[in-house]
Tab-separated table of C-alpha atoms in Angstrom:
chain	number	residue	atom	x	y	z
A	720	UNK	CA	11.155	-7.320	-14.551
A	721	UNK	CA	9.281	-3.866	-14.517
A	722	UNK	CA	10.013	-2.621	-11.133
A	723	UNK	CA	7.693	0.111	-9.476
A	724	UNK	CA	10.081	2.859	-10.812
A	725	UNK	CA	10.388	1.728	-14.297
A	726	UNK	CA	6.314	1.474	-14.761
A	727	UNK	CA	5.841	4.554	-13.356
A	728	UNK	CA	8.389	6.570	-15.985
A	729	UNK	CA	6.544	4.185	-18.195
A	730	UNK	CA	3.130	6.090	-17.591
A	731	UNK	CA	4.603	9.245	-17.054
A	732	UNK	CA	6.677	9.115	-20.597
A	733	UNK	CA	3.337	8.189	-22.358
A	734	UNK	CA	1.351	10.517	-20.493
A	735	UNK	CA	3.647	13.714	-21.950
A	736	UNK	CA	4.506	12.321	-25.555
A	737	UNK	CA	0.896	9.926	-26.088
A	738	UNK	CA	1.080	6.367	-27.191
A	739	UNK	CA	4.184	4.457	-28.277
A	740	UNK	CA	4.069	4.034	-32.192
A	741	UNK	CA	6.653	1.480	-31.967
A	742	UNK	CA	9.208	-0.597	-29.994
A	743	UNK	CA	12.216	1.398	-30.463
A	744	UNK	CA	10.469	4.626	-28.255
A	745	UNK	CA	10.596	2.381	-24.805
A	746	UNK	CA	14.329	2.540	-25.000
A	747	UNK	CA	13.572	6.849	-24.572
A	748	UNK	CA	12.574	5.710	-20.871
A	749	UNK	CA	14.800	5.962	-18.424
A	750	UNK	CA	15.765	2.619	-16.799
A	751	UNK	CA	14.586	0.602	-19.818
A	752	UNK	CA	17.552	-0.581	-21.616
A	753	UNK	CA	17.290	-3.155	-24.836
A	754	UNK	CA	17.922	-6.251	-22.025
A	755	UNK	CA	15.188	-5.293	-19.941
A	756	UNK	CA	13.140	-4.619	-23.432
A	757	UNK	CA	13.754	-7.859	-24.321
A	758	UNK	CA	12.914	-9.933	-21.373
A	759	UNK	CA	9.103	-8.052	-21.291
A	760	UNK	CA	9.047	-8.964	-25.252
A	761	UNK	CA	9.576	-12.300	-24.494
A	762	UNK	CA	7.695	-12.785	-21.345
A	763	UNK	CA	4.282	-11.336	-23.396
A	764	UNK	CA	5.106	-13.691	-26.161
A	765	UNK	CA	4.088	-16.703	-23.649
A	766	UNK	CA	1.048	-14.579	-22.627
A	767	UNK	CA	-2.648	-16.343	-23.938
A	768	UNK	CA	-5.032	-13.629	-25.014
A	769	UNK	CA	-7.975	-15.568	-24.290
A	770	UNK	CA	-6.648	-16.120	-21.149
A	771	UNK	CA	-5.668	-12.717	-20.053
A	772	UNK	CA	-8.996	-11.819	-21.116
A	773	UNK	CA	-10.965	-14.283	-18.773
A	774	UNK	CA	-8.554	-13.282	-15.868
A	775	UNK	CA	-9.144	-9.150	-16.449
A	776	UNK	CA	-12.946	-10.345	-16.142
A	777	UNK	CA	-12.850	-12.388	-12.915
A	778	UNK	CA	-10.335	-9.478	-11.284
A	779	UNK	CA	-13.884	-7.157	-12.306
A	780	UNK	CA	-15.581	-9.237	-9.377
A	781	UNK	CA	-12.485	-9.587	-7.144
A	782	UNK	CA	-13.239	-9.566	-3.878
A	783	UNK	CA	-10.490	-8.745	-0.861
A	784	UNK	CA	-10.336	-11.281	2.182
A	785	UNK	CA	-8.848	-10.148	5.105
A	786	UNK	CA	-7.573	-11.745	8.435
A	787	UNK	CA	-9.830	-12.323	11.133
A	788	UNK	CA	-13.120	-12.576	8.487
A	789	UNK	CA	-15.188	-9.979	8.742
A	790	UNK	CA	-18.451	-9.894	10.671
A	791	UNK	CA	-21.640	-8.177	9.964
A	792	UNK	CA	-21.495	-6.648	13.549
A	793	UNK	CA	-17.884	-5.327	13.303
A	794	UNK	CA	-18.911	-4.121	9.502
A	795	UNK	CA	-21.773	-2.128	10.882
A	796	UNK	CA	-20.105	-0.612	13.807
A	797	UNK	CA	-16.695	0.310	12.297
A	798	UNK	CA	-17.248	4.445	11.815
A	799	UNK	CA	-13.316	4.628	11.269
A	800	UNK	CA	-10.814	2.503	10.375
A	801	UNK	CA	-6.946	3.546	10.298
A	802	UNK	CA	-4.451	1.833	8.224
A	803	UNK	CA	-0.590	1.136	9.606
A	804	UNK	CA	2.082	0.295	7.327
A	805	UNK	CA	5.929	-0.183	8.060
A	806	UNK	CA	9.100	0.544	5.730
A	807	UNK	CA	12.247	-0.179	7.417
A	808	UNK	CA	11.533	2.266	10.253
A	809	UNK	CA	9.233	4.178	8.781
A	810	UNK	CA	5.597	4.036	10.020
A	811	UNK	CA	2.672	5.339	7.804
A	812	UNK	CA	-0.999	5.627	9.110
A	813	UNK	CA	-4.100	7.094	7.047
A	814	UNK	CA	-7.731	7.843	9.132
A	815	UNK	CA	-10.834	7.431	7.046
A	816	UNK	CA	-14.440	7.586	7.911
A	817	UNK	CA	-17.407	5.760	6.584
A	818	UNK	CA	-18.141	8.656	4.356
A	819	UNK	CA	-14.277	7.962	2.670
A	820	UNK	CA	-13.094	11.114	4.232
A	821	UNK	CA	-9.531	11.636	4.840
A	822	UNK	CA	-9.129	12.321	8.017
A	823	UNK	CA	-5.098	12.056	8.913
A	824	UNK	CA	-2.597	10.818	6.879
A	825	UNK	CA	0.688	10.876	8.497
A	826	UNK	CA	4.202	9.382	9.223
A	827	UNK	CA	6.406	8.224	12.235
A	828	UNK	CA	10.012	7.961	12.420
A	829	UNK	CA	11.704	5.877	15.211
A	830	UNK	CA	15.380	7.103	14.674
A	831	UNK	CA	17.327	9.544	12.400
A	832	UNK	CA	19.948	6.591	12.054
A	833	UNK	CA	18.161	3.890	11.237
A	834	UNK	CA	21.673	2.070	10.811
A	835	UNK	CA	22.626	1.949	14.476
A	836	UNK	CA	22.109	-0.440	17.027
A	837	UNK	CA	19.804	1.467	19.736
A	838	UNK	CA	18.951	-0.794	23.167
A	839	UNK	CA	16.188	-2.711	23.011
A	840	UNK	CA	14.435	-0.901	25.772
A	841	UNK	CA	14.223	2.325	24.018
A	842	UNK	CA	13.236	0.382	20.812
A	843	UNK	CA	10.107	-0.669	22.619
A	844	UNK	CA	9.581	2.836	24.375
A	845	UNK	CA	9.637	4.383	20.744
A	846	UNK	CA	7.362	1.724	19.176
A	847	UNK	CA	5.009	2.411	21.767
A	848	UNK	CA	4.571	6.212	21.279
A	849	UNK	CA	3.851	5.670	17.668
A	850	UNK	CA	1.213	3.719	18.794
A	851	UNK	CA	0.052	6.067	21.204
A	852	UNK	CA	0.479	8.674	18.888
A	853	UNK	CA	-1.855	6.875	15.894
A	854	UNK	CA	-5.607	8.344	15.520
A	855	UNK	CA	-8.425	7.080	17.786
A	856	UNK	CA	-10.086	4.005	15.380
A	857	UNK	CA	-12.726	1.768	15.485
A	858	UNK	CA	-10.845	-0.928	13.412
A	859	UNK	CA	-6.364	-0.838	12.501
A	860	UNK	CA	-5.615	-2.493	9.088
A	861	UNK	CA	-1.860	-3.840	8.353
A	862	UNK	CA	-0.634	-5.390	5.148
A	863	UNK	CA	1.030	-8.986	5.427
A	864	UNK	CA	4.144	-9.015	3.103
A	865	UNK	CA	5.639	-12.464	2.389
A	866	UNK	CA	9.316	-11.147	2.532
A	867	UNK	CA	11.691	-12.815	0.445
A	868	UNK	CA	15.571	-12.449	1.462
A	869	UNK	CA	17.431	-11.436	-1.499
A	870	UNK	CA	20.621	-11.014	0.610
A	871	UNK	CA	22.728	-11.039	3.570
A	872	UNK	CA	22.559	-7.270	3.347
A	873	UNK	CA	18.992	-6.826	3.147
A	874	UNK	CA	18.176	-9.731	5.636
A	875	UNK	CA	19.035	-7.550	8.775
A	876	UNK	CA	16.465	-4.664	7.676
A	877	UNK	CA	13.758	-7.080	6.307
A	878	UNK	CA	13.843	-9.141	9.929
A	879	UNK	CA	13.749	-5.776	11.528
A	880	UNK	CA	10.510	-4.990	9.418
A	881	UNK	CA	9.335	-8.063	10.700
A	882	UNK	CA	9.640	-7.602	13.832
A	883	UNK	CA	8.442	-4.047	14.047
A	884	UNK	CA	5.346	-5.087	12.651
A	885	UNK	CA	4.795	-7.865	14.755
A	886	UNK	CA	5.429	-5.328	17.463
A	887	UNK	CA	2.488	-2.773	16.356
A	888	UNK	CA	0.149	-5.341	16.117
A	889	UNK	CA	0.350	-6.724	19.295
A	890	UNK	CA	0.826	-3.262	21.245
A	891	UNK	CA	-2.168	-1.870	19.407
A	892	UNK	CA	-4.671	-5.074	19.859
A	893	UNK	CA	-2.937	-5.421	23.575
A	894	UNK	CA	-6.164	-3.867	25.589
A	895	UNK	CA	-9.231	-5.416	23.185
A	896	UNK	CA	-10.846	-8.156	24.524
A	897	UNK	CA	-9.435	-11.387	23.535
A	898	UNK	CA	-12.256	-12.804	22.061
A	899	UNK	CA	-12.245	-10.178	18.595
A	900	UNK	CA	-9.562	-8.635	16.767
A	901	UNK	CA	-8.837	-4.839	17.059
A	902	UNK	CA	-6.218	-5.044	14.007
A	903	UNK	CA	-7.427	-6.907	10.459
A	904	UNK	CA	-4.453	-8.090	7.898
A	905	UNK	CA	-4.672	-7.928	3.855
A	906	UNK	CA	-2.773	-9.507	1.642
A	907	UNK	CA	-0.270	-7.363	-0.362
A	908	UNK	CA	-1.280	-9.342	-3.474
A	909	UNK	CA	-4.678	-9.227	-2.900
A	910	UNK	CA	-4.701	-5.203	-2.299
A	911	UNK	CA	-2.301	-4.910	-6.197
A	912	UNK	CA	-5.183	-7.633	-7.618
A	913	UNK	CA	-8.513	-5.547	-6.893
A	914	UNK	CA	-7.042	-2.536	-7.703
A	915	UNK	CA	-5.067	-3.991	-10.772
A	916	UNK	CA	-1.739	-1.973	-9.788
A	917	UNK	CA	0.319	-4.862	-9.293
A	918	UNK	CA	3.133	-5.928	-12.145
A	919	UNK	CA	4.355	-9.005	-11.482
A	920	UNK	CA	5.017	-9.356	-7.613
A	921	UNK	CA	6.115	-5.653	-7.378
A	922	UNK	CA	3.595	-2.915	-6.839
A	923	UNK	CA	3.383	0.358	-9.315
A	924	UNK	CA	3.988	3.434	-7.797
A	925	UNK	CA	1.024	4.818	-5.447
A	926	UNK	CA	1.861	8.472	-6.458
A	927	UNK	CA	0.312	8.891	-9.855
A	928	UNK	CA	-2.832	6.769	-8.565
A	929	UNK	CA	-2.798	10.043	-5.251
A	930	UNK	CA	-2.832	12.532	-8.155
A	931	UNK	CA	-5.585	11.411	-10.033
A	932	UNK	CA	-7.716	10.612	-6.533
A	933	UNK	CA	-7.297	14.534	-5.630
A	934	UNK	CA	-9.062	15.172	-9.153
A	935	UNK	CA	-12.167	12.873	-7.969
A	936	UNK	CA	-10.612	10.511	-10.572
A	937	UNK	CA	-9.037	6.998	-10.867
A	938	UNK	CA	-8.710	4.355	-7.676
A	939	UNK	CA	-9.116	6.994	-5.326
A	940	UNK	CA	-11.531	9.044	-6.736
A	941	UNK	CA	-13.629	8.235	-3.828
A	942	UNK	CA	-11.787	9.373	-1.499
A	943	UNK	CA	-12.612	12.950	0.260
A	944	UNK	CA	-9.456	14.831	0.203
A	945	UNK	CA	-9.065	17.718	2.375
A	946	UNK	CA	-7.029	20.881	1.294
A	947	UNK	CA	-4.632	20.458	4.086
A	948	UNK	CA	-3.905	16.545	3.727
A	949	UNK	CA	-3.307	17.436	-0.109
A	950	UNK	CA	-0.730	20.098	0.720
A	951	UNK	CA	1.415	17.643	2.972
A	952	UNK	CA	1.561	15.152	0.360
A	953	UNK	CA	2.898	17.533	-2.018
A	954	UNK	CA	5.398	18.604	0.047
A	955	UNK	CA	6.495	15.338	0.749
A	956	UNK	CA	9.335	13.359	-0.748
A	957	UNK	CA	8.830	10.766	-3.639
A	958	UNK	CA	9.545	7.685	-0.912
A	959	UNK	CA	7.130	9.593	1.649
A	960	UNK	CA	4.810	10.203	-1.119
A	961	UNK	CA	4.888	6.202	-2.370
A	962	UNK	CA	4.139	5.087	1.549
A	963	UNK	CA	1.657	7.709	1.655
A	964	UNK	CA	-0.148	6.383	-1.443
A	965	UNK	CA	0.350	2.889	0.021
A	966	UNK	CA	-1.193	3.291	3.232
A	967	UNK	CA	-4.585	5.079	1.778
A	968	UNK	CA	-4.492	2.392	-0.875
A	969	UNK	CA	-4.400	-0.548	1.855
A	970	UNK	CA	-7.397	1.914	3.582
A	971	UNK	CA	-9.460	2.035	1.545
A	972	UNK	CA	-9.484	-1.521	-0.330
A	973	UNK	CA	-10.274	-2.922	3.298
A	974	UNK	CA	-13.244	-0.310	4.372
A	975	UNK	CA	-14.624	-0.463	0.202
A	976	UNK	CA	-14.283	-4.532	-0.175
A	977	UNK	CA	-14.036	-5.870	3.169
A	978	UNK	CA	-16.940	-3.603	5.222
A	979	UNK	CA	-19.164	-1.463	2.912
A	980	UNK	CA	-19.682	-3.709	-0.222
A	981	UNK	CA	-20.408	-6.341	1.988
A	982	UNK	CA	-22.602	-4.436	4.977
A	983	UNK	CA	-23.126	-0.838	3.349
């Protein structure tokens, strides 16, 4: 499988020595070994050109759903929209405006020891000022991850994902009216589909696509980067940069496919 790390030194290792020539110059990549070679060999031998072909043309015209559908009156009165995601206990907002203007892009972290058992009371309390602390918005987007339990291990952090989430979504939809929906869900598949940055069921790295968007080119070449929302991401680590990426990403696939392409 090629895993979000392994594409990305895969672009990165072509981007500084050009195209591969031949087979043997993928094992120069870190984290590609002749097993891992082997299984992608294999799993392109079973791929149909005619079909890949037909399915690159139909992702041209994908469209992104998202959860309530949207209306024409919510489309024409949503000025801002902020985007929420959640990594362990991470939280990860971005602000943009109609115009695709960048207008926060932050992070939250509940604890320093994310290990420890901490009372549920001031689990809530902490929860709650990130939500008090996220930028005013006329719409919150969230990404719905089907989570798949690999392990005993990993269980424990991917239920506590689970339940943060389900935690932000109600506290920040708690005062809206409960006919209408203050917070929309995407699909994670959907968002790597329209975007075409998904390999396999993993996501490539967000980080390269950032890069390119503060040059006015690739996915997020759109997107109006100020000077000062360019420094922190540069400053930031590569995990802070990745949910970074990610939450723009999730942004601005919902305001470009879900509001203005529909009710511009």
């Amino acid at each position: 499988m090629i895993t979000p790390t392994r594409a990305r030194n895969i672009v990165e290792y072509r981007d500084k020595n050009g195209q591969f020539d031949n087979l043997s110059e993928f094992l120069n990549i870190p984290g590609l070994g002749p097993i891992a070679l082997t299984n992608i060999c294999t799993e392109l031998k079973s791929v149909d050109p005619v079909t890949l072909l037909d399915t690159k043309e139909k992702r041209g015209d994908a469209t992104l759903q998202c959860s309530p559908r949207m209306t024409a009156i919510n489309a024409q009165r949503f000025h801002t929209v902020c985007s929420v995601c959640v990594y362990n206990d991470i939280i990860t907002y971005s602000h943009l405006d109609r115009q695709l203007y960048l207008m926060d892009w932050n992070q939250s972290v509940l604890f320093d020891k994310p290990t420890i058992k901490y009372d549920h009371l001031l689990y809530h309390e902490k929860i709650f000022d990130v939500v008090q602390g996220l930028p005013k918005a006329d719409a919150y987007v969230m990404e719905e991850k089907r989570q798949k339990f690999t392990s005993l291990y990993a269980a424990k952090y991917q239920a506590n994902s689970m339940v943060l989430f389900s935690m932000l979504a109600t506290l920040i939809n708690k005062d809206y009216p409960y006919t209408d929906n203050k917070v929309y869900m995407v699909n994670d598949q959907a968002i790597n589909r329209v975007f075409e940055m998904g390999v396999g069921s993993e996501r490539m790295s967000c980080i390269d696509f950032v890069k390119q968007g503060f040059q006015g080119e690739g996915i997020l070449g759109d997107v109006k980067f100020p000077v000062e929302m360019m420094k922190k991401f540069t400053h930031a680590n590569e995990t802070e940069q990745f949910l970074l990426g990610s939450a723009l990403i999730i942004n601005l696939g919902f305001y470009k496919y879900c509001v203005l392409s529909k009710y511009s």
